[in-house]
Amino acid sequence: MTVAAVALIIDRGGLVAADAFLPHVEGTRRRPQRLRLAFVVFPSRQERRDPLRDGGLLGILGGERREDRLALCVVGLWCDPSGLHPKRVMLSMTAADGGNVGQRLVTLAAVCAVAAISTAAAAGSAKSIPNWAAPQIKTVVAHKLMDAKSVSKFHPNATLTNKTLTNLAADLKELGSSTAPGTDPGTTTTGTTTTGTTTTGTTTTTTTGSPSAPETMAQLDKSLVRAIGLGKAAKEFVQGAQAAGLAVPGRFGNEVVARLLGLRLNHPAAQDFLELRPQDPATRAEAAYSAAQILGFGPLVDSWQIAQVKSLAATFALPELNAWQSQILTVAFSKIGMPYIWGGTSDNTETEFGVTSRGGYDCSGFVWRVYKLQSYPDEGTLASTIQGRTTYQMSVEVPRSQRITFKKLEPADVIFFGSRGPKSSGAEVFHTAIYVGNGWFIQSSDEGVALAQLTGYYRQKFAWGRRPLREAGLEH
C-alpha cells in the first residue's frame, strides 16, 4: 500500500482539524497494514461530515508555529485506511509548551516533507486527467444521453459544447415532462443552439449559438436548473437577496439551487486542479455527474429534493441589513459557485502545497477573503480584527464574553462549528462560515461556496459566533 499523505492540523498544541488523504493501490483493501510512520505537511481541510469515531492514528510528534497553517505529524496505520477518507478524526491534546512541542526536532523533516509532497503532487497533475465520473458516465450512457454511444467513447475530459448541453437539457426535460411542464420564462431553445448571456461575477460569457461553442459551468447549472423546472426557484432566491439590498451576480439563483441539489462534486485535495470556477468551460464529465444526480432523484413529481428546493426558495427572505452588513454579504454572495479548494483564498490561480488550482476557497479561506483580504471604504480596523488564518485561531481570538450565541446571531457574523456544539473547546472547532440571517448562512464546503440552512446537523454542531463588525466599531 502507498500512503500519499495524512493531514492533521495542530495549533497551540490542540488538534483542531484533520483529513485523511490516502490513495492506495488496488488489492490492498481490507488487508491488515503494518505500522507506517511518515512526516507530512498539509493544510487544513475542514470537516463537512460527521467525525470518524474509531481511530487509526497512533500518535502525533511535533507541532506547528502559531503563525503557520501547516501540520507536522507522525502517523501510524494498523487497519485498512479506506474508511478514513473523507471523514475527519477529532482528537484533543493539551499544549505542553505553548504550542511549540518538538518544533526544533521536526524542522528538517518539515523541509523534506514539503519537497516530497510538492514533487508527488506535481507528478500527479502531470499525468492524464483521471476519469473521476466513470459511474455517472455509465448512468448517462445507459439513458442514452449526451450523444454517447459507449462509456469508452464518452471523452469525459472534452469541453462541453452548446449542442451537447442543449440536447442534454431537452432530454432531461422530456424524461421529467410529466412533472415539470412548460418552459421557464427567459429560456429560448431552438434546434440545437441557445442564446443568452451568463454573468459570472468578474467574467461575462455570452453563448454564440454555434453548436461547437464551449459552455461554462455557470451555463451548465443554469440549463439543468431550468430543465428540471426550478427556474422560478432560482429567481426567488435572487429576489430574496435583492429585496434586502444585496447586489448579486447573474448566476446567483442557479448556483444556489444547483448546490442545494448536490449537482457538484468536491474533488480530493490532490486533484484540486480539476475544480472549475463558474466562468470556466465545463467538461463532459461535469455534465454527466450533474445529469446522473438528477436522474437519481427519480420521477420529478415525487422528488423530495425538488419539492424541498421549491419550498426553500418560496420562503427565502433576509432581514433588514445595515450598510456594513450589506457590504459584507454582497462580497460573500459574489463568490457563490466558486469551488472548494484546500487552502484557497482567491478567485484566481493559486498553487497550494504543489497543487495548482484555478481559484477557490476552503472554509476559513472564504472568511479570510471576505474580512481580511477584501478592502472596504472607511473600514478602519476591520481587516485586523481577524488575525489567524486557521478556523481554530479565528474561533478563539475573541474572549468567551464576546462570543455570540445562536439566538443572538446577526447577519455578517462569523460562525463556528465544533464536534460538541456549544460545549466545544477551541480545539474541537472544525468549520467556519458567515451568517446571512433568518436561519441561512454562506460557506465554502463540499458544494463549494453555497448557501445552507442552520438546521439539523449544522444546528447541532453550531458552537458560537463572533462579530467582526462590532470588534472594529462598525456595528451600525
CSV table of C-alpha atoms in Angstrom, one decimal:
chain,number,residue,atom,x,y,z
A,1,MET,CA,0.0,0.0,0.0
A,2,THR,CA,1.1,3.5,-0.8
A,3,VAL,CA,0.1,6.3,1.6
A,4,ALA,CA,0.4,9.7,-0.1
A,5,ALA,CA,-0.4,11.8,2.9
A,6,VAL,CA,-2.2,12.1,6.2
A,7,ALA,CA,-3.2,15.6,7.2
A,8,LEU,CA,-3.6,17.0,10.7
A,9,ILE,CA,-3.6,20.5,11.9
A,10,ILE,CA,-2.0,21.2,15.3
A,11,ASP,CA,-2.4,24.7,16.6
A,12,ARG,CA,-1.1,25.7,20.1
A,13,GLY,CA,-0.9,22.0,20.9
A,14,GLY,CA,-4.5,21.3,20.1
A,15,LEU,CA,-5.5,19.1,17.2
A,16,VAL,CA,-8.1,21.3,15.5
A,17,ALA,CA,-8.7,19.8,12.1
A,18,ALA,CA,-7.8,16.7,10.2
A,19,ASP,CA,-8.4,14.9,6.9
A,20,ALA,CA,-7.1,11.6,5.7
A,21,PHE,CA,-5.9,11.7,2.1
A,22,LEU,CA,-4.9,8.1,1.5
A,23,PRO,CA,-4.8,6.9,-2.1
A,24,HIS,CA,-3.5,3.4,-2.3
A,25,VAL,CA,-3.1,0.7,-4.9
A,26,GLU,CA,-5.9,-1.7,-5.6
A,27,GLY,CA,-5.8,-5.1,-4.0
A,28,THR,CA,-4.8,-3.9,-0.5
A,29,ARG,CA,-8.3,-3.2,0.8
A,30,ARG,CA,-9.2,-5.0,4.0
A,31,ARG,CA,-5.7,-6.3,4.5
A,32,PRO,CA,-4.0,-5.5,7.8
A,33,GLN,CA,-1.4,-2.9,7.5
A,34,ARG,CA,2.0,-2.7,9.2
A,35,LEU,CA,2.8,0.4,11.2
A,36,ARG,CA,3.9,3.2,8.8
A,37,LEU,CA,5.5,6.3,10.0
A,38,ALA,CA,5.7,9.4,7.8
A,39,PHE,CA,6.2,13.1,8.2
A,40,VAL,CA,3.6,15.0,6.1
A,41,VAL,CA,2.8,18.7,5.7
A,42,PHE,CA,-0.7,19.6,4.5
A,43,PRO,CA,-3.2,22.5,5.1
A,44,SER,CA,-6.4,22.1,7.0
A,45,ARG,CA,-9.4,20.6,5.2
A,46,GLN,CA,-12.3,21.3,7.4
A,47,GLU,CA,-14.9,18.7,8.2
A,48,ARG,CA,-18.1,18.6,6.2
A,49,ARG,CA,-19.3,15.2,7.6
A,50,ASP,CA,-19.6,13.5,10.9
A,51,PRO,CA,-16.2,12.9,12.7
A,52,LEU,CA,-14.7,9.5,12.5
A,53,ARG,CA,-15.1,7.8,15.8
A,54,ASP,CA,-12.9,4.8,15.6
A,55,GLY,CA,-9.2,6.0,15.3
A,56,GLY,CA,-6.4,4.8,13.1
A,57,LEU,CA,-3.9,7.3,14.3
A,58,LEU,CA,-1.1,6.1,16.6
A,59,GLY,CA,0.2,9.4,17.7
A,60,ILE,CA,1.5,12.9,16.9
A,61,LEU,CA,5.0,14.1,17.2
A,62,GLY,CA,5.8,17.8,16.9
A,63,GLY,CA,3.7,20.9,16.5
A,64,GLU,CA,3.3,24.0,14.3
A,65,ARG,CA,4.4,27.5,14.7
A,66,ARG,CA,1.4,29.6,15.6
A,67,GLU,CA,1.7,31.8,12.5
A,68,ASP,CA,1.7,28.7,10.2
A,69,ARG,CA,-1.3,26.8,8.9
A,70,LEU,CA,0.7,23.6,8.3
A,71,ALA,CA,0.9,20.5,10.3
A,72,LEU,CA,3.8,18.2,11.1
A,73,CYS,CA,2.9,14.7,12.3
A,74,VAL,CA,3.9,11.1,12.5
A,75,VAL,CA,1.1,8.7,11.7
A,76,GLY,CA,0.7,5.0,12.3
A,77,LEU,CA,-1.9,2.9,10.5
A,78,TRP,CA,-3.0,-0.5,11.8
A,79,CYS,CA,-6.1,-1.1,9.8
A,80,ASP,CA,-7.2,-0.5,6.2
A,81,PRO,CA,-7.4,3.2,5.8
A,82,SER,CA,-10.1,3.3,3.2
A,83,GLY,CA,-12.6,4.3,5.9
A,84,LEU,CA,-10.7,7.3,6.9
A,85,HIS,CA,-11.3,9.5,3.9
A,86,PRO,CA,-13.1,11.8,3.6
A,87,LYS,CA,-14.1,11.7,7.2
A,88,ARG,CA,-12.1,13.6,9.8
A,89,VAL,CA,-10.5,12.4,13.0
A,90,MET,CA,-11.1,14.7,16.0
A,91,LEU,CA,-8.9,14.3,19.0
A,92,SER,CA,-7.8,16.6,21.8
A,93,MET,CA,-4.4,17.4,23.1
A,94,THR,CA,-3.0,19.7,25.7
A,95,ALA,CA,-0.2,22.0,24.9
A,96,ALA,CA,3.0,21.3,26.8
A,97,ASP,CA,4.9,24.4,25.9
A,98,GLY,CA,2.5,26.9,24.3
A,99,GLY,CA,2.1,25.1,21.0
A,100,ASN,CA,5.8,24.6,20.0
A,101,VAL,CA,6.3,21.0,21.1
A,102,GLY,CA,9.0,19.3,19.2
A,103,GLN,CA,9.3,22.2,16.8
A,104,ARG,CA,13.1,22.1,16.6
A,105,LEU,CA,13.1,18.3,16.2
A,106,VAL,CA,10.9,18.3,13.1
A,107,THR,CA,12.2,21.4,11.3
A,108,LEU,CA,14.4,19.3,9.0
A,109,ALA,CA,11.6,16.8,8.5
A,110,ALA,CA,9.2,19.6,7.5
A,111,VAL,CA,11.5,20.7,4.7
A,112,CYS,CA,11.8,17.2,3.4
A,113,ALA,CA,8.1,16.7,3.6
A,114,VAL,CA,7.2,19.8,1.8
A,115,ALA,CA,9.6,18.9,-1.0
A,116,ALA,CA,8.3,15.3,-1.2
A,117,ILE,CA,4.6,16.3,-1.3
A,118,SER,CA,5.2,19.1,-3.8
A,119,THR,CA,7.0,16.6,-6.1
A,120,ALA,CA,4.3,14.0,-5.7
A,121,ALA,CA,1.5,16.5,-6.4
A,122,ALA,CA,3.3,17.9,-9.5
A,123,ALA,CA,3.8,14.4,-10.8
A,124,GLY,CA,0.2,13.5,-10.3
A,125,SER,CA,-1.1,16.6,-12.1
A,126,ALA,CA,1.2,15.9,-15.0
A,127,LYS,CA,-0.5,12.6,-15.7
A,128,SER,CA,-3.6,12.2,-17.8
A,129,ILE,CA,-6.7,13.6,-16.1
A,130,PRO,CA,-8.5,10.8,-14.3
A,131,ASN,CA,-11.9,9.6,-15.3
A,132,TRP,CA,-13.4,10.6,-12.0
A,133,ALA,CA,-17.0,10.4,-13.1
A,134,ALA,CA,-17.0,6.9,-14.5
A,135,PRO,CA,-20.1,5.6,-12.6
A,136,GLN,CA,-22.1,8.7,-13.5
A,137,ILE,CA,-21.0,8.4,-17.2
A,138,LYS,CA,-22.2,4.8,-17.2
A,139,THR,CA,-25.6,6.0,-15.9
A,140,VAL,CA,-25.8,8.7,-18.6
A,141,VAL,CA,-24.8,6.2,-21.4
A,142,ALA,CA,-27.5,3.8,-20.1
A,143,HIS,CA,-30.1,6.6,-20.5
A,144,LYS,CA,-28.8,7.4,-24.0
A,145,LEU,CA,-27.9,11.0,-23.0
A,146,MET,CA,-25.2,13.3,-24.3
A,147,ASP,CA,-24.9,11.6,-27.7
A,148,ALA,CA,-22.8,8.9,-26.0
A,149,LYS,CA,-22.5,5.6,-27.8
A,150,SER,CA,-20.5,3.9,-25.1
A,151,VAL,CA,-18.6,4.6,-21.9
A,152,SER,CA,-15.2,4.0,-23.6
A,153,LYS,CA,-16.0,6.7,-26.2
A,154,PHE,CA,-17.6,9.2,-23.9
A,155,HIS,CA,-14.5,11.6,-23.8
A,156,PRO,CA,-15.1,12.8,-20.2
A,157,ASN,CA,-12.4,15.5,-20.3
A,158,ALA,CA,-13.6,17.1,-23.5
A,159,THR,CA,-15.2,20.5,-23.3
A,160,LEU,CA,-19.0,20.5,-23.1
A,161,THR,CA,-20.4,22.1,-26.2
A,162,ASN,CA,-23.5,24.1,-26.8
A,163,LYS,CA,-25.1,21.4,-28.8
A,164,THR,CA,-24.5,18.7,-26.2
A,165,LEU,CA,-25.8,20.8,-23.3
A,166,THR,CA,-28.9,21.9,-25.3
A,167,ASN,CA,-29.7,18.3,-26.1
A,168,LEU,CA,-29.0,17.1,-22.5
A,169,ALA,CA,-31.3,19.8,-21.1
A,170,ALA,CA,-34.0,18.9,-23.6
A,171,ASP,CA,-33.7,15.2,-22.9
A,172,LEU,CA,-33.8,15.7,-19.1
A,173,LYS,CA,-36.9,17.9,-19.5
A,174,GLU,CA,-38.5,15.2,-21.6
A,175,LEU,CA,-37.7,12.5,-19.1
A,176,GLY,CA,-39.5,14.6,-16.5
A,177,SER,CA,-42.0,16.3,-18.8
A,178,SER,CA,-45.0,14.9,-16.9
A,179,THR,CA,-43.7,16.6,-13.7
A,180,ALA,CA,-42.2,19.8,-15.0
A,181,PRO,CA,-44.3,21.0,-17.9
A,182,GLY,CA,-43.6,24.2,-19.7
A,183,THR,CA,-40.5,26.3,-20.2
A,184,ASP,CA,-39.2,28.8,-17.7
A,185,PRO,CA,-39.6,32.4,-18.9
A,186,GLY,CA,-36.4,33.7,-20.4
A,187,THR,CA,-35.2,30.4,-21.8
A,188,THR,CA,-35.1,30.2,-25.6
A,189,THR,CA,-34.4,26.8,-27.2
A,190,THR,CA,-34.2,26.4,-31.0
A,191,GLY,CA,-32.9,23.3,-32.5
A,192,THR,CA,-29.5,22.6,-31.1
A,193,THR,CA,-28.5,26.2,-30.3
A,194,THR,CA,-29.2,28.6,-27.5
A,195,THR,CA,-28.6,32.2,-27.0
A,196,GLY,CA,-28.2,34.3,-23.9
A,197,THR,CA,-25.7,35.9,-21.5
A,198,THR,CA,-24.2,34.5,-18.4
A,199,THR,CA,-22.7,36.8,-15.8
A,200,THR,CA,-20.2,35.2,-13.5
A,201,GLY,CA,-19.0,38.0,-11.2
A,202,THR,CA,-15.9,39.3,-12.8
A,203,THR,CA,-16.5,37.5,-16.1
A,204,THR,CA,-19.4,37.6,-18.5
A,205,THR,CA,-19.7,34.8,-21.1
A,206,THR,CA,-22.2,35.1,-24.0
A,207,THR,CA,-23.1,32.0,-25.8
A,208,THR,CA,-22.6,32.3,-29.5
A,209,GLY,CA,-25.2,29.9,-30.7
A,210,SER,CA,-22.6,27.8,-32.5
A,211,PRO,CA,-23.2,24.1,-31.8
A,212,SER,CA,-19.5,23.6,-31.1
A,213,ALA,CA,-19.2,26.6,-28.8
A,214,PRO,CA,-17.9,25.7,-25.3
A,215,GLU,CA,-20.3,26.2,-22.4
A,216,THR,CA,-19.3,27.4,-18.9
A,217,MET,CA,-20.0,25.8,-15.6
A,218,ALA,CA,-22.5,28.6,-14.8
A,219,GLN,CA,-24.3,27.9,-18.1
A,220,LEU,CA,-24.4,24.2,-17.3
A,221,ASP,CA,-26.0,24.8,-13.9
A,222,LYS,CA,-28.5,27.3,-15.4
A,223,SER,CA,-29.5,24.9,-18.2
A,224,LEU,CA,-30.1,22.0,-15.9
A,225,VAL,CA,-31.9,24.0,-13.2
A,226,ARG,CA,-34.3,25.2,-15.8
A,227,ALA,CA,-34.7,21.8,-17.4
A,228,ILE,CA,-36.0,20.3,-14.2
A,229,GLY,CA,-38.4,23.1,-13.6
A,230,LEU,CA,-36.6,25.1,-11.0
A,231,GLY,CA,-36.0,28.3,-12.9
A,232,LYS,CA,-38.7,30.0,-10.8
A,233,ALA,CA,-37.0,28.9,-7.6
A,234,ALA,CA,-33.7,30.3,-8.8
A,235,LYS,CA,-35.4,33.7,-9.4
A,236,GLU,CA,-36.9,33.6,-6.0
A,237,PHE,CA,-33.5,33.3,-4.4
A,238,VAL,CA,-32.3,36.3,-6.4
A,239,GLN,CA,-35.4,38.3,-5.5
A,240,GLY,CA,-34.9,37.5,-1.8
A,241,ALA,CA,-31.3,38.7,-1.8
A,242,GLN,CA,-32.1,41.8,-3.8
A,243,ALA,CA,-35.1,42.7,-1.6
A,244,ALA,CA,-32.6,43.0,1.3
A,245,GLY,CA,-30.5,45.4,-0.8
A,246,LEU,CA,-27.8,43.0,-1.9
A,247,ALA,CA,-26.2,43.1,-5.3
A,248,VAL,CA,-25.7,39.5,-6.6
A,249,PRO,CA,-24.1,38.1,-9.7
A,250,GLY,CA,-26.3,36.9,-12.5
A,251,ARG,CA,-25.6,33.2,-11.7
A,252,PHE,CA,-26.6,33.6,-8.1
A,253,GLY,CA,-30.0,31.9,-8.1
A,254,ASN,CA,-29.0,29.0,-10.4
A,255,GLU,CA,-25.9,28.3,-8.3
A,256,VAL,CA,-27.8,28.3,-5.0
A,257,VAL,CA,-30.3,25.8,-6.5
A,258,ALA,CA,-27.6,23.6,-8.1
A,259,ARG,CA,-25.7,23.3,-4.9
A,260,LEU,CA,-28.8,22.6,-2.7
A,261,LEU,CA,-29.4,19.7,-5.1
A,262,GLY,CA,-25.9,18.4,-4.8
A,263,LEU,CA,-25.1,18.7,-8.5
A,264,ARG,CA,-21.4,19.4,-7.9
A,265,LEU,CA,-18.6,17.0,-6.7
A,266,ASN,CA,-15.8,18.2,-4.5
A,267,HIS,CA,-12.6,16.6,-5.8
A,268,PRO,CA,-9.9,15.3,-3.5
A,269,ALA,CA,-7.3,17.9,-2.5
A,270,ALA,CA,-4.6,16.4,-4.7
A,271,GLN,CA,-6.9,16.8,-7.6
A,272,ASP,CA,-7.9,20.4,-7.0
A,273,PHE,CA,-6.6,21.1,-10.5
A,274,LEU,CA,-9.9,19.5,-11.6
A,275,GLU,CA,-12.1,22.1,-9.8
A,276,LEU,CA,-13.8,24.5,-12.2
A,277,ARG,CA,-15.0,28.1,-11.5
A,278,PRO,CA,-18.4,29.3,-12.8
A,279,GLN,CA,-16.7,31.1,-15.7
A,280,ASP,CA,-14.6,28.1,-16.7
A,281,PRO,CA,-15.5,25.9,-19.7
A,282,ALA,CA,-17.4,22.9,-18.4
A,283,THR,CA,-16.3,19.3,-19.2
A,284,ARG,CA,-18.4,16.4,-20.3
A,285,ALA,CA,-17.6,14.7,-17.1
A,286,GLU,CA,-19.1,17.5,-15.0
A,287,ALA,CA,-22.2,17.5,-17.1
A,288,ALA,CA,-22.5,13.7,-16.7
A,289,TYR,CA,-22.1,13.9,-12.9
A,290,SER,CA,-24.9,16.5,-12.7
A,291,ALA,CA,-27.2,14.6,-15.0
A,292,ALA,CA,-26.7,11.4,-13.0
A,293,GLN,CA,-27.5,13.2,-9.8
A,294,ILE,CA,-30.8,14.5,-11.4
A,295,LEU,CA,-31.6,11.0,-12.7
A,296,GLY,CA,-31.1,9.8,-9.1
A,297,PHE,CA,-34.0,11.9,-7.9
A,298,GLY,CA,-36.4,9.6,-9.6
A,299,PRO,CA,-39.7,10.9,-11.1
A,300,LEU,CA,-39.6,14.7,-10.6
A,301,VAL,CA,-43.2,14.8,-9.4
A,302,ASP,CA,-42.3,12.6,-6.5
A,303,SER,CA,-38.8,14.0,-5.9
A,304,TRP,CA,-38.4,15.3,-2.3
A,305,GLN,CA,-35.2,17.1,-3.5
A,306,ILE,CA,-37.2,19.2,-6.0
A,307,ALA,CA,-40.0,19.8,-3.6
A,308,GLN,CA,-37.6,20.9,-0.8
A,309,VAL,CA,-35.8,23.4,-3.0
A,310,LYS,CA,-39.1,24.9,-4.2
A,311,SER,CA,-40.2,25.3,-0.6
A,312,LEU,CA,-37.0,26.9,0.5
A,313,ALA,CA,-37.0,29.3,-2.4
A,314,ALA,CA,-40.6,30.3,-1.9
A,315,THR,CA,-39.8,31.4,1.7
A,316,PHE,CA,-36.3,32.8,1.2
A,317,ALA,CA,-36.0,36.2,2.7
A,318,LEU,CA,-33.3,38.1,4.6
A,319,PRO,CA,-33.8,40.5,7.5
A,320,GLU,CA,-33.2,44.3,7.1
A,321,LEU,CA,-29.5,44.9,6.8
A,322,ASN,CA,-27.5,47.9,7.8
A,323,ALA,CA,-24.9,49.4,5.4
A,324,TRP,CA,-22.0,47.4,6.7
A,325,GLN,CA,-23.8,44.1,6.8
A,326,SER,CA,-24.9,44.7,3.2
A,327,GLN,CA,-21.3,45.3,2.1
A,328,ILE,CA,-20.0,42.2,3.8
A,329,LEU,CA,-22.8,39.9,2.4
A,330,THR,CA,-22.6,41.4,-1.1
A,331,VAL,CA,-18.9,40.4,-1.2
A,332,ALA,CA,-19.7,36.9,0.3
A,333,PHE,CA,-22.6,36.4,-2.2
A,334,SER,CA,-20.3,37.4,-5.1
A,335,LYS,CA,-18.3,34.2,-4.5
A,336,ILE,CA,-21.3,31.9,-5.0
A,337,GLY,CA,-20.5,28.8,-7.0
A,338,MET,CA,-16.7,29.1,-6.5
A,339,PRO,CA,-15.2,25.6,-5.8
A,340,TYR,CA,-13.8,24.3,-2.5
A,341,ILE,CA,-10.1,24.5,-2.8
A,342,TRP,CA,-7.8,23.2,0.0
A,343,GLY,CA,-6.1,26.3,1.3
A,344,GLY,CA,-7.7,28.5,-1.3
A,345,THR,CA,-8.2,32.2,-0.7
A,346,SER,CA,-8.7,33.7,-4.2
A,347,ASP,CA,-10.8,33.7,-7.3
A,348,ASN,CA,-7.6,33.4,-9.3
A,349,THR,CA,-4.9,30.8,-9.8
A,350,GLU,CA,-3.1,29.6,-6.7
A,351,THR,CA,-0.6,26.8,-6.0
A,352,GLU,CA,-1.1,25.4,-2.6
A,353,PHE,CA,1.4,22.7,-1.5
A,354,GLY,CA,2.3,21.6,-5.0
A,355,VAL,CA,-1.2,21.5,-6.4
A,356,THR,CA,-2.2,24.3,-8.8
A,357,SER,CA,-5.9,25.3,-8.9
A,358,ARG,CA,-7.8,27.9,-11.0
A,359,GLY,CA,-9.1,29.5,-7.8
A,360,GLY,CA,-11.5,28.9,-5.0
A,361,TYR,CA,-11.7,28.7,-1.2
A,362,ASP,CA,-11.6,26.5,1.8
A,363,CYS,CA,-13.9,27.4,4.7
A,364,SER,CA,-11.6,29.6,6.6
A,365,GLY,CA,-10.1,30.9,3.4
A,366,PHE,CA,-13.5,32.2,2.4
A,367,VAL,CA,-13.9,34.1,5.7
A,368,TRP,CA,-10.4,35.3,5.3
A,369,ARG,CA,-11.1,36.7,1.8
A,370,VAL,CA,-14.3,38.5,2.9
A,371,TYR,CA,-13.0,40.0,6.1
A,372,LYS,CA,-9.2,40.2,5.7
A,373,LEU,CA,-8.3,40.5,2.1
A,374,GLN,CA,-11.2,42.5,0.8
A,375,SER,CA,-10.9,46.2,1.0
A,376,TYR,CA,-13.9,48.4,2.1
A,377,PRO,CA,-14.1,52.2,2.1
A,378,ASP,CA,-13.7,53.6,5.6
A,379,GLU,CA,-13.2,50.2,7.1
A,380,GLY,CA,-10.9,51.3,9.9
A,381,THR,CA,-9.5,48.3,11.7
A,382,LEU,CA,-11.9,45.7,10.2
A,383,ALA,CA,-9.1,43.9,8.3
A,384,SER,CA,-7.1,43.4,11.6
A,385,THR,CA,-10.0,42.0,13.6
A,386,ILE,CA,-9.4,38.5,12.3
A,387,GLN,CA,-5.7,37.7,12.7
A,388,GLY,CA,-5.3,34.0,12.5
A,389,ARG,CA,-5.7,32.1,9.2
A,390,THR,CA,-7.0,28.8,10.7
A,391,THR,CA,-10.5,28.1,11.8
A,392,TYR,CA,-9.2,27.4,15.3
A,393,GLN,CA,-7.4,30.7,15.5
A,394,MET,CA,-10.4,32.7,14.3
A,395,SER,CA,-12.6,31.0,16.8
A,396,VAL,CA,-10.6,31.7,19.9
A,397,GLU,CA,-9.4,35.2,19.1
A,398,VAL,CA,-12.3,36.7,21.0
A,399,PRO,CA,-12.9,36.1,24.7
A,400,ARG,CA,-15.8,33.9,25.8
A,401,SER,CA,-17.7,37.0,27.0
A,402,GLN,CA,-17.8,38.3,23.4
A,403,ARG,CA,-18.9,35.0,21.8
A,404,ILE,CA,-22.3,35.2,20.1
A,405,THR,CA,-24.9,32.5,21.0
A,406,PHE,CA,-27.2,31.1,18.4
A,407,LYS,CA,-30.2,33.2,19.5
A,408,LYS,CA,-28.2,36.4,19.2
A,409,LEU,CA,-26.8,35.9,15.7
A,410,GLU,CA,-27.0,38.7,13.3
A,411,PRO,CA,-26.2,39.0,9.6
A,412,ALA,CA,-22.4,39.1,8.8
A,413,ASP,CA,-21.4,37.3,12.0
A,414,VAL,CA,-18.7,34.7,11.6
A,415,ILE,CA,-19.9,31.4,12.9
A,416,PHE,CA,-18.0,28.3,14.1
A,417,PHE,CA,-18.9,24.6,14.3
A,418,GLY,CA,-17.5,22.1,16.8
A,419,SER,CA,-17.7,18.4,17.5
A,420,ARG,CA,-19.6,19.1,20.7
A,421,GLY,CA,-21.7,22.0,19.5
A,422,PRO,CA,-21.9,24.9,22.1
A,423,LYS,CA,-19.8,22.8,24.5
A,424,SER,CA,-16.9,22.6,22.1
A,425,SER,CA,-13.5,23.8,23.1
A,426,GLY,CA,-11.4,25.8,20.6
A,427,ALA,CA,-9.5,22.7,19.7
A,428,GLU,CA,-12.8,21.0,18.7
A,429,VAL,CA,-13.8,23.7,16.2
A,430,PHE,CA,-13.7,22.3,12.7
A,431,HIS,CA,-15.6,24.6,10.4
A,432,THR,CA,-16.4,28.3,9.9
A,433,ALA,CA,-18.9,30.3,7.8
A,434,ILE,CA,-20.7,33.6,7.6
A,435,TYR,CA,-24.3,34.0,8.9
A,436,VAL,CA,-26.7,35.6,6.5
A,437,GLY,CA,-29.9,35.9,8.6
A,438,ASN,CA,-33.2,34.1,9.0
A,439,GLY,CA,-31.5,30.8,9.6
A,440,TRP,CA,-29.3,30.9,6.5
A,441,PHE,CA,-25.5,31.0,6.2
A,442,ILE,CA,-23.0,31.0,3.4
A,443,GLN,CA,-20.0,28.7,3.5
A,444,SER,CA,-17.3,27.0,1.4
A,445,SER,CA,-17.8,23.3,1.8
A,446,ASP,CA,-18.4,20.2,-0.3
A,447,GLU,CA,-20.7,22.2,-2.6
A,448,GLY,CA,-18.2,25.0,-3.0
A,449,VAL,CA,-19.4,28.4,-1.9
A,450,ALA,CA,-23.1,27.9,-1.3
A,451,LEU,CA,-26.0,28.9,0.9
A,452,ALA,CA,-27.1,26.5,3.6
A,453,GLN,CA,-29.7,26.4,6.4
A,454,LEU,CA,-28.5,26.5,10.0
A,455,THR,CA,-30.7,23.5,10.9
A,456,GLY,CA,-30.2,19.8,11.5
A,457,TYR,CA,-26.6,18.8,11.7
A,458,TYR,CA,-25.3,22.3,11.4
A,459,ARG,CA,-27.6,23.5,14.2
A,460,GLN,CA,-26.4,20.6,16.4
A,461,LYS,CA,-22.7,21.4,15.7
A,462,PHE,CA,-23.0,25.2,16.0
A,463,ALA,CA,-20.5,26.3,18.6
A,464,TRP,CA,-20.5,30.1,18.7
A,465,GLY,CA,-20.1,33.2,16.6
A,466,ARG,CA,-18.1,36.4,16.6
A,467,ARG,CA,-19.0,39.8,15.3
A,468,PRO,CA,-16.0,41.4,13.5
A,469,LEU,CA,-18.1,44.5,12.6
A,470,ARG,CA,-18.6,45.2,16.3
A,471,GLU,CA,-15.0,44.4,17.1
A,472,ALA,CA,-14.0,47.1,14.5
A,473,GLY,CA,-16.5,49.6,15.8
A,474,LEU,CA,-18.7,49.3,12.6
A,475,GLU,CA,-21.7,47.5,14.0
A,476,HIS,CA,-24.1,50.3,12.9
